[in-house]
CSV table of C-alpha atoms and ligand atoms in Angstrom, one decimal:
chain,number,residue,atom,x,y,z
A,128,UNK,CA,-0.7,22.5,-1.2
A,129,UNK,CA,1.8,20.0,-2.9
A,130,UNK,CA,0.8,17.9,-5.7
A,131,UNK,CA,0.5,15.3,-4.0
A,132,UNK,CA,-2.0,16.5,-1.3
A,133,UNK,CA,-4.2,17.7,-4.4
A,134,UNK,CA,-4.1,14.6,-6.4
A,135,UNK,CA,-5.1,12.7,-2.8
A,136,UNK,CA,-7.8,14.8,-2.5
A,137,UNK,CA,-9.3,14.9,-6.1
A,138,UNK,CA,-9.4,11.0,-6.4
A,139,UNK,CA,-11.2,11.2,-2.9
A,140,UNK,CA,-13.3,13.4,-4.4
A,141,UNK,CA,-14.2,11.7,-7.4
A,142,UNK,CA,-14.9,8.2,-5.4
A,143,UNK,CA,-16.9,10.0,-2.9
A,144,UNK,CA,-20.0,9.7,-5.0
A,145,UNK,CA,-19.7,5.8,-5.3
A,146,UNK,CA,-19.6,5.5,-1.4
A,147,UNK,CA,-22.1,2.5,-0.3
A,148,UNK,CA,-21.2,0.1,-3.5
A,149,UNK,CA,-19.8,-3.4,-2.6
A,150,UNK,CA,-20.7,-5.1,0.1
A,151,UNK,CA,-19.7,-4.7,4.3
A,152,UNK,CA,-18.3,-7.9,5.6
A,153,UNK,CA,-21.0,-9.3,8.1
A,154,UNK,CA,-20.2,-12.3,8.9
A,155,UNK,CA,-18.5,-10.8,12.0
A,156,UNK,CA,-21.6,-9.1,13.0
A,157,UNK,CA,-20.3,-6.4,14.5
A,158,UNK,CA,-18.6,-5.2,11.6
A,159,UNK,CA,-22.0,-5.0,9.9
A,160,UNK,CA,-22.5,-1.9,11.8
A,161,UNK,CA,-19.8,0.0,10.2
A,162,UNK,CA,-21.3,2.8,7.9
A,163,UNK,CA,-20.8,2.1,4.3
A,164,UNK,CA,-20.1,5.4,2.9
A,165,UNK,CA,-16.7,6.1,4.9
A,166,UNK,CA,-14.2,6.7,2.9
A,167,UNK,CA,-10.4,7.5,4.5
A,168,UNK,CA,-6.9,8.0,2.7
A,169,UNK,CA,-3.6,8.4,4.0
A,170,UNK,CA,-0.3,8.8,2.0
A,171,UNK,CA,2.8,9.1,4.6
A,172,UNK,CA,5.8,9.6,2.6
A,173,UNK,CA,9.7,8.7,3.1
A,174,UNK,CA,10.3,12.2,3.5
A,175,UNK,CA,8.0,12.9,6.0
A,176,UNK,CA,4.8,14.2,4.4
A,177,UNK,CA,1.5,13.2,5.1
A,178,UNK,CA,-1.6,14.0,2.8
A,179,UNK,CA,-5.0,12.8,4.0
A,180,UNK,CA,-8.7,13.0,2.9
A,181,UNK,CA,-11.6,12.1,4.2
A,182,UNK,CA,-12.4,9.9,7.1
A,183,UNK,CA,-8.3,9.2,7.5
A,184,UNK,CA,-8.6,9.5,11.2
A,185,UNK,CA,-11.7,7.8,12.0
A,186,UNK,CA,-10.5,3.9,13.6
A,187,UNK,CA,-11.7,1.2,12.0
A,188,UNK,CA,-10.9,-2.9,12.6
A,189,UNK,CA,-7.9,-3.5,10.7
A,190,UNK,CA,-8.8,-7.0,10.2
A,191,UNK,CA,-6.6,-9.2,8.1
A,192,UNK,CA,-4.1,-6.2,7.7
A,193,UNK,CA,-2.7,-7.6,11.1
A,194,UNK,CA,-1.0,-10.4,9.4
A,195,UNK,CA,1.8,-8.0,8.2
A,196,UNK,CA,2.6,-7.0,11.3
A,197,UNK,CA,2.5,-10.3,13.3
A,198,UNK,CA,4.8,-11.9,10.6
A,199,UNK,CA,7.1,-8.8,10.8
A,200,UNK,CA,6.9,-10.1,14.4
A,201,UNK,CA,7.1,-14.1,13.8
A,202,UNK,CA,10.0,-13.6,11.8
A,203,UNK,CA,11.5,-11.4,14.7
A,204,UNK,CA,11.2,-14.4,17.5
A,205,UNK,CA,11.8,-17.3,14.5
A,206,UNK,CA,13.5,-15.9,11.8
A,207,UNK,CA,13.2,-17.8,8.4
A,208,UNK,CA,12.0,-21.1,10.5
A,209,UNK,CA,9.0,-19.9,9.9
A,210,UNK,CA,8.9,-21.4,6.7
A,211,UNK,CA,8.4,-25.1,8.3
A,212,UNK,CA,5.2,-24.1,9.4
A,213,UNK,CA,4.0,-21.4,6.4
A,214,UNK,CA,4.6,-21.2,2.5
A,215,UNK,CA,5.1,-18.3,0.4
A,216,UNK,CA,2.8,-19.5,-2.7
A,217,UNK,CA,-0.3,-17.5,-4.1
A,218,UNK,CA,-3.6,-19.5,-2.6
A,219,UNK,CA,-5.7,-18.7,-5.8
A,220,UNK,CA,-8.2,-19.3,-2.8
A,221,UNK,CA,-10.8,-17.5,-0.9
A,222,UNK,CA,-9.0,-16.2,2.3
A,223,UNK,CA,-10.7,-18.7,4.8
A,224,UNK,CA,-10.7,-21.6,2.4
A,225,UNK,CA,-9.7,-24.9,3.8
A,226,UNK,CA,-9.3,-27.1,0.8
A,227,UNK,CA,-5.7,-27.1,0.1
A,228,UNK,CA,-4.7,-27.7,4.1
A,229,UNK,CA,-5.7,-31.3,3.4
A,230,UNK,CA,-3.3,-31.7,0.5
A,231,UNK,CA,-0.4,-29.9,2.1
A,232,UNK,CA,-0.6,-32.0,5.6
A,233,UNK,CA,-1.5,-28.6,7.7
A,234,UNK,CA,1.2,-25.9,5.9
A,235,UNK,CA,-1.3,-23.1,4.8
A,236,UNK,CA,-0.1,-21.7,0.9
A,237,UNK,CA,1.0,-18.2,2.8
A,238,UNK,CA,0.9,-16.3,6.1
A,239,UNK,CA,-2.0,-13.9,4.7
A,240,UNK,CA,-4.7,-16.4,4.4
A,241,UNK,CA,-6.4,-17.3,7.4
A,242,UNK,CA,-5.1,-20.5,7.8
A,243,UNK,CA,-1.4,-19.4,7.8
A,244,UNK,CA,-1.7,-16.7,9.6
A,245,UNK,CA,-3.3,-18.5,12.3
A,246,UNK,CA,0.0,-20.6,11.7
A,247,UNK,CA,2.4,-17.1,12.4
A,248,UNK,CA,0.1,-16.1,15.2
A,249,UNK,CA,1.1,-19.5,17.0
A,250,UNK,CA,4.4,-18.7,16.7
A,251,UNK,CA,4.0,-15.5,17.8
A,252,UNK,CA,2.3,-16.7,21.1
A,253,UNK,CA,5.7,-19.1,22.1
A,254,UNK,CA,6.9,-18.8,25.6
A,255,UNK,CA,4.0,-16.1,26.3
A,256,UNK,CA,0.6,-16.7,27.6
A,257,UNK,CA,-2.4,-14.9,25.0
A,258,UNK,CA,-2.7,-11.9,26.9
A,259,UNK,CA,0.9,-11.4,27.0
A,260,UNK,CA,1.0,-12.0,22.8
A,261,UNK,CA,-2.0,-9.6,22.3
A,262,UNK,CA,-0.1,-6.9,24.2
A,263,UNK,CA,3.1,-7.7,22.1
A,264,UNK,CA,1.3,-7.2,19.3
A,265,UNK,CA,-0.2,-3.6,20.5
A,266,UNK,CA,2.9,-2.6,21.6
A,267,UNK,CA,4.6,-3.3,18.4
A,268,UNK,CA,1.8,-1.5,16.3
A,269,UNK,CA,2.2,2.0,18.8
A,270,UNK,CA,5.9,1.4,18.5
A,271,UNK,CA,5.6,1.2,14.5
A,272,UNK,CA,2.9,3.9,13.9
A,273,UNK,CA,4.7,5.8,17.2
A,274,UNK,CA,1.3,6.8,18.3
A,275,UNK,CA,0.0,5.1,21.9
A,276,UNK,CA,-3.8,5.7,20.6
A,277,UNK,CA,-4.2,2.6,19.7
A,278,UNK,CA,-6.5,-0.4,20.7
A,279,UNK,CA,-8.0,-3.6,20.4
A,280,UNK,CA,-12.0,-3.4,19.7
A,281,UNK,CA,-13.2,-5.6,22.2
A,282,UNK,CA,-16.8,-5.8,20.6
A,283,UNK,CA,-15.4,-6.7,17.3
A,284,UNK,CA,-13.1,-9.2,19.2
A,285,UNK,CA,-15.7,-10.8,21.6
A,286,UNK,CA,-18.0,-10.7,18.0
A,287,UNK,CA,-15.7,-13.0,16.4
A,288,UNK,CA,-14.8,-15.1,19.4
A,289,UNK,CA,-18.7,-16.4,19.0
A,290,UNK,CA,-18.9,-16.6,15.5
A,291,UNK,CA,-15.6,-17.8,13.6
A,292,UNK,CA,-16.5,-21.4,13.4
A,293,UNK,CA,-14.3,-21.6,10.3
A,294,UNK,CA,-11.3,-20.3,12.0
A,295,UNK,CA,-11.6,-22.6,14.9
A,296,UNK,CA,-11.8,-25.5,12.4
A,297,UNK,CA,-9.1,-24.2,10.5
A,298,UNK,CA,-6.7,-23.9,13.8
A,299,UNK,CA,-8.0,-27.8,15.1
A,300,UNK,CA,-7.1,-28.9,11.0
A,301,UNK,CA,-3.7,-27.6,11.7
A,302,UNK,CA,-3.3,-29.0,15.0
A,303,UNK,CA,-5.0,-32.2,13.7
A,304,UNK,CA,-1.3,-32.4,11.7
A,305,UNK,CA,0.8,-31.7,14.6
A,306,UNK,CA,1.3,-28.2,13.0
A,307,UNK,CA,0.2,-26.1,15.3
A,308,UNK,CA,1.9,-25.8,19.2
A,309,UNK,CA,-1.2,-24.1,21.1
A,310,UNK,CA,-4.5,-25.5,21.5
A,311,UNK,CA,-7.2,-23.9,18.9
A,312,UNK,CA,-8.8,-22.1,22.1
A,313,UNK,CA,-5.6,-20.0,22.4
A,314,UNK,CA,-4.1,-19.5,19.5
A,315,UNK,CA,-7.5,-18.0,18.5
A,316,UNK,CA,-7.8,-15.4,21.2
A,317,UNK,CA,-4.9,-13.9,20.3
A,318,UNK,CA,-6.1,-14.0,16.6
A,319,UNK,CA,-9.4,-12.3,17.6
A,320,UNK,CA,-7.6,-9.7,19.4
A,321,UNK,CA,-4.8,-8.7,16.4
A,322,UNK,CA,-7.4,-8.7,13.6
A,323,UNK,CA,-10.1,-6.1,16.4
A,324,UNK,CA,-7.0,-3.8,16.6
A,325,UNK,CA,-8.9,-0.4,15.8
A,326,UNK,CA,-6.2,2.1,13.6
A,327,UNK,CA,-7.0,5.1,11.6
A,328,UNK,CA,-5.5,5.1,7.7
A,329,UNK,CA,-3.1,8.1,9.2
A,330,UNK,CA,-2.2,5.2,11.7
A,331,UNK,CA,-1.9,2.7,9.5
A,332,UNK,CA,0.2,4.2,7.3
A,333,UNK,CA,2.6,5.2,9.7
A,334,UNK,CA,2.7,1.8,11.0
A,335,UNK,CA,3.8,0.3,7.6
A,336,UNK,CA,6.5,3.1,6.7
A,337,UNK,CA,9.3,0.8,7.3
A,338,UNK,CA,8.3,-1.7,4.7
A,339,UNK,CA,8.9,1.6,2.3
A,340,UNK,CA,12.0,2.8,3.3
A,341,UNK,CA,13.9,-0.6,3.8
A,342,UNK,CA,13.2,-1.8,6.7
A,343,UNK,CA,13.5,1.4,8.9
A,344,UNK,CA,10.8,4.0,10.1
A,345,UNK,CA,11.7,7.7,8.5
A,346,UNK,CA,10.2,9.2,10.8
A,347,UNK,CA,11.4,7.5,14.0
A,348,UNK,CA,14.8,6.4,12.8
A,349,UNK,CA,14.0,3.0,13.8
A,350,UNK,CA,15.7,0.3,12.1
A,351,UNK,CA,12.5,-2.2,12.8
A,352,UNK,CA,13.7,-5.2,9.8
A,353,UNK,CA,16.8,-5.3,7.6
A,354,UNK,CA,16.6,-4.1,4.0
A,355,UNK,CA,16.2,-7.5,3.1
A,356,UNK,CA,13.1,-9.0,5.1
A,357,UNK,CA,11.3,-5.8,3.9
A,358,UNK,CA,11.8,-6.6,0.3
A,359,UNK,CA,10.6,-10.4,1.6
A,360,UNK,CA,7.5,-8.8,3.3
A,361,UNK,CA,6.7,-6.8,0.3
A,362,UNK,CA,7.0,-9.9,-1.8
A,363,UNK,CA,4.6,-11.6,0.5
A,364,UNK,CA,1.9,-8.6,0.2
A,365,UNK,CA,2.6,-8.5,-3.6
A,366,UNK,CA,2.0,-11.9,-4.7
A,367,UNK,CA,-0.8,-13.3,-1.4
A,368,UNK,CA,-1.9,-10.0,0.4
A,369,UNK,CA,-5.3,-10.1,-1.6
A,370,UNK,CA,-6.1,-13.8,-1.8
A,371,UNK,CA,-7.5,-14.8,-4.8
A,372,UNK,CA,-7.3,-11.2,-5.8
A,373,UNK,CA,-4.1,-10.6,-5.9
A,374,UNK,CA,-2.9,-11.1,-9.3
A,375,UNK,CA,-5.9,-8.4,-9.9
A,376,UNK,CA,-3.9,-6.1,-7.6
A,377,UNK,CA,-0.8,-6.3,-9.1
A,378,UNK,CA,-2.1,-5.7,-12.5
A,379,UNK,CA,-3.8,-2.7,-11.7
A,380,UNK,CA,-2.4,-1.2,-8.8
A,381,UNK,CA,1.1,-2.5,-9.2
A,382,UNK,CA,2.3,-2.2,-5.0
A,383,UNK,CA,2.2,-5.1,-2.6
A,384,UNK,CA,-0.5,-4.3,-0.5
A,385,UNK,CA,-2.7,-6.1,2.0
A,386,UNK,CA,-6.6,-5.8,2.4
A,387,UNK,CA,-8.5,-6.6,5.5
A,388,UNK,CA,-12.5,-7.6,5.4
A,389,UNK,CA,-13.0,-4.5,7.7
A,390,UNK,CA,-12.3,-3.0,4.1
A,391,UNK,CA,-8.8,-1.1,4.7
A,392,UNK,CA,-5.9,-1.8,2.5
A,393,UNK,CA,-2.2,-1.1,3.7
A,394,UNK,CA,-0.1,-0.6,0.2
A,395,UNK,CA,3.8,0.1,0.2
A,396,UNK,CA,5.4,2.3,-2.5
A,397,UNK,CA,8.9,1.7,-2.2
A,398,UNK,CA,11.2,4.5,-1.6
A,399,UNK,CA,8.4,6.6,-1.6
A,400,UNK,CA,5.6,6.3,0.2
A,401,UNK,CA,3.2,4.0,2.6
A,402,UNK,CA,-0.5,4.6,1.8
A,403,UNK,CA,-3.9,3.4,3.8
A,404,UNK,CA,-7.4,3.6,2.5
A,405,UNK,CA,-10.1,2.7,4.2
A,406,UNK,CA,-13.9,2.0,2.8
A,407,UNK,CA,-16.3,-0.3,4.1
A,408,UNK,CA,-17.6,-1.9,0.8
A,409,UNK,CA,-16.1,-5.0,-0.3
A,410,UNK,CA,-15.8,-6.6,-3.5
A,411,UNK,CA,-15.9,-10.2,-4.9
A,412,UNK,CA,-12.5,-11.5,-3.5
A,413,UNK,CA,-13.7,-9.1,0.3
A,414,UNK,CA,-11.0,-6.5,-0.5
A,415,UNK,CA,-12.2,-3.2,-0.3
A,416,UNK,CA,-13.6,-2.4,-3.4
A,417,UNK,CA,-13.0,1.9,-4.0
A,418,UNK,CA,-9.9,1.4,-2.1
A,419,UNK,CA,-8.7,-1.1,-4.9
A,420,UNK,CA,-10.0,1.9,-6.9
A,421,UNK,CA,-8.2,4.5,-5.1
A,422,UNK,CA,-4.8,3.0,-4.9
A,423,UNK,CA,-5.0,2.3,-8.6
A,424,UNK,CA,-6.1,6.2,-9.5
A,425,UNK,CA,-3.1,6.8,-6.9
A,426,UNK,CA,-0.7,4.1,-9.0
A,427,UNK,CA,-1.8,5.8,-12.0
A,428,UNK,CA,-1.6,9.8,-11.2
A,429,UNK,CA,2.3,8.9,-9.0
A,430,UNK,CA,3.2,6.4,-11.7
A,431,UNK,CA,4.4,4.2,-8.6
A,432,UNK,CA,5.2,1.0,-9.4
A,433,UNK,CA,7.3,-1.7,-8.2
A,434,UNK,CA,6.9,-2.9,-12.1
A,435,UNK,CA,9.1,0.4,-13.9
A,436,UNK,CA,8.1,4.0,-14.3
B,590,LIG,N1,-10.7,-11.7,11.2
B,590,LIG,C1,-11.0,-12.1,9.9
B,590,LIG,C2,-11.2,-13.6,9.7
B,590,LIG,O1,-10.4,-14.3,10.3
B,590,LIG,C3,-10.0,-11.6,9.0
B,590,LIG,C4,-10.3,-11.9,7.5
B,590,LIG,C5,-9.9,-10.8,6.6
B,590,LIG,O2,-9.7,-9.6,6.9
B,590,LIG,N2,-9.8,-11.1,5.3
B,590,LIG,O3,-12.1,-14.0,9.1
């Protein structure tokens, strides 16, 4: 056992008893029925390691951790056009807020909030129809984690097809502006579909391992971004991929990382390692709230840091 398998498993251990605190996203109902007291971690490193504990291959909706991957993919088809349509500036917001969309004529503060990532995921769907995107966006994530076990939840999708009111009027805001291309309708479906993709934290972490070894998978050899859009992505995650958390984050934890309400967070070590925990509870801000926890015992005991030693 290497140290870092046992210091994996020990802050596992000592969370485990605090299971079930924070609260499970429900307003996606079929996320409601997730059971509070999983708890998953995966550390993949550069090198090739992985250490996991817990529930780390147990699926679970990846939610808002999606938006990494579809602007990994948005800046593929668009490059740094993107930026027309998206800013890179901290919300301070909740993640579906809509305030500052009014203010800023339809450019959402960042592609992590709702509202900008709706934004990416409409670039993402030009020249495809939404089934085609969805499956873009599948293939990209097997491709990534190199793993073909993976899949969209269509319960959780269908679930959030007939209950995100706020996103639909977020995506007809944007439109409203002449800053969307696709009706509401269809940029949503593919939305739906990218935030149901089920991974496990042993998936996840794969999947992000390029965005910890500049830009290209260790364990593939594939070259997925250049050294320099992975130091942008992890930008993006360090200063927006918690919302109106994220300063919090960065204090404690020190990584860019980004949360989803299904309560996984995705955080890059760079030049070291590409870690995914997963537990259900969420706090204040709806990031996972012992995952916050376990990524900064796991900051602390590695002394990783993308702020010095
Ligand atoms: N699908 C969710 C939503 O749009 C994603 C939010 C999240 O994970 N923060 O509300």
């Amino acid at each position: 056992m290497t140290d870092l398998q046992a210091i994996v498993e020990e802050i596992h251990a000592s969370l485990s008893p605090r299971c079930g605190e924070g609260k499970v996203a429900d307003y996606i109902p079929q996320l409601a029925h997730v059971d509070p007291q999983k708890f998953g971690m995966a550390v993949v490193t550069v090198d090739g390691e992985t250490h996991l504990a817990g529930d780390a291959d147990e699926a679970f909706s990846i939610q808002s951790i999606s938006k990494v991957f579809t602007l990994t993919l948005a800046l593929g088809k668009h490059g740094e056009g993107i930026w027309k349509r998206v800013g890179r500036e901290p919300s301070g917001s909740a993640f579906n807020s809509i305030v500052q969309l009014e203010q800023e004529a339809g450019i959402p503060r960042n592609p992590f909030i709702n509202a900008g990532a709706i934004a990416i995921t409409d670039l993402v769907l030009a020249g495809h129809t939404p089934k085609e995107a969805i499956g873009e966006v599948v293939r990209f994530l097997r491709y990534l984690a190199d793993e073909e076990d993976i899949i969209v939840d269509q319960a959780v999708a269908r679930s959030e097809q007939a209950t995100g009111f706020r996103n639909f009027a977020l995506a007809n805001f944007m439109r409203s502006f002449g800053k969307l291309d696709h009706a509401a309708e269809l940029v949503l479906g593919v939305y739906f579909h990218q935030c149901a993709l089920a991974m496990s934290c042993r998936q996840l972490a794969r999947a992000g391992l390029f965005l910890a070894n500049s830009g290209t998978n260790p364990l593939t050899g594939h070259r997925v971004v250049s050294h320099l859009r992975a130091r942008r992505i992890n930008a993006l995650m360090l200063t927006c991929g918690h919302y109106d958390g994220s300063g919090d984050f960065a204090y404690r934890v020190g990584l860019p990382g980004k949360s989803g309400v299904g309560g996984g967070i995705l955080a890059v070590a760079p030049g070291k390692a590409s870690v995914a925990v997963w537990s259900p509870g969420l706090n204040e801000n709806g990031n996972s709230l012992l995952g916050s926890l376990a990524l900064e015992m796991l900051a602390t005991r590695t002394g990783w840091s993308v702020f010095g030693a």
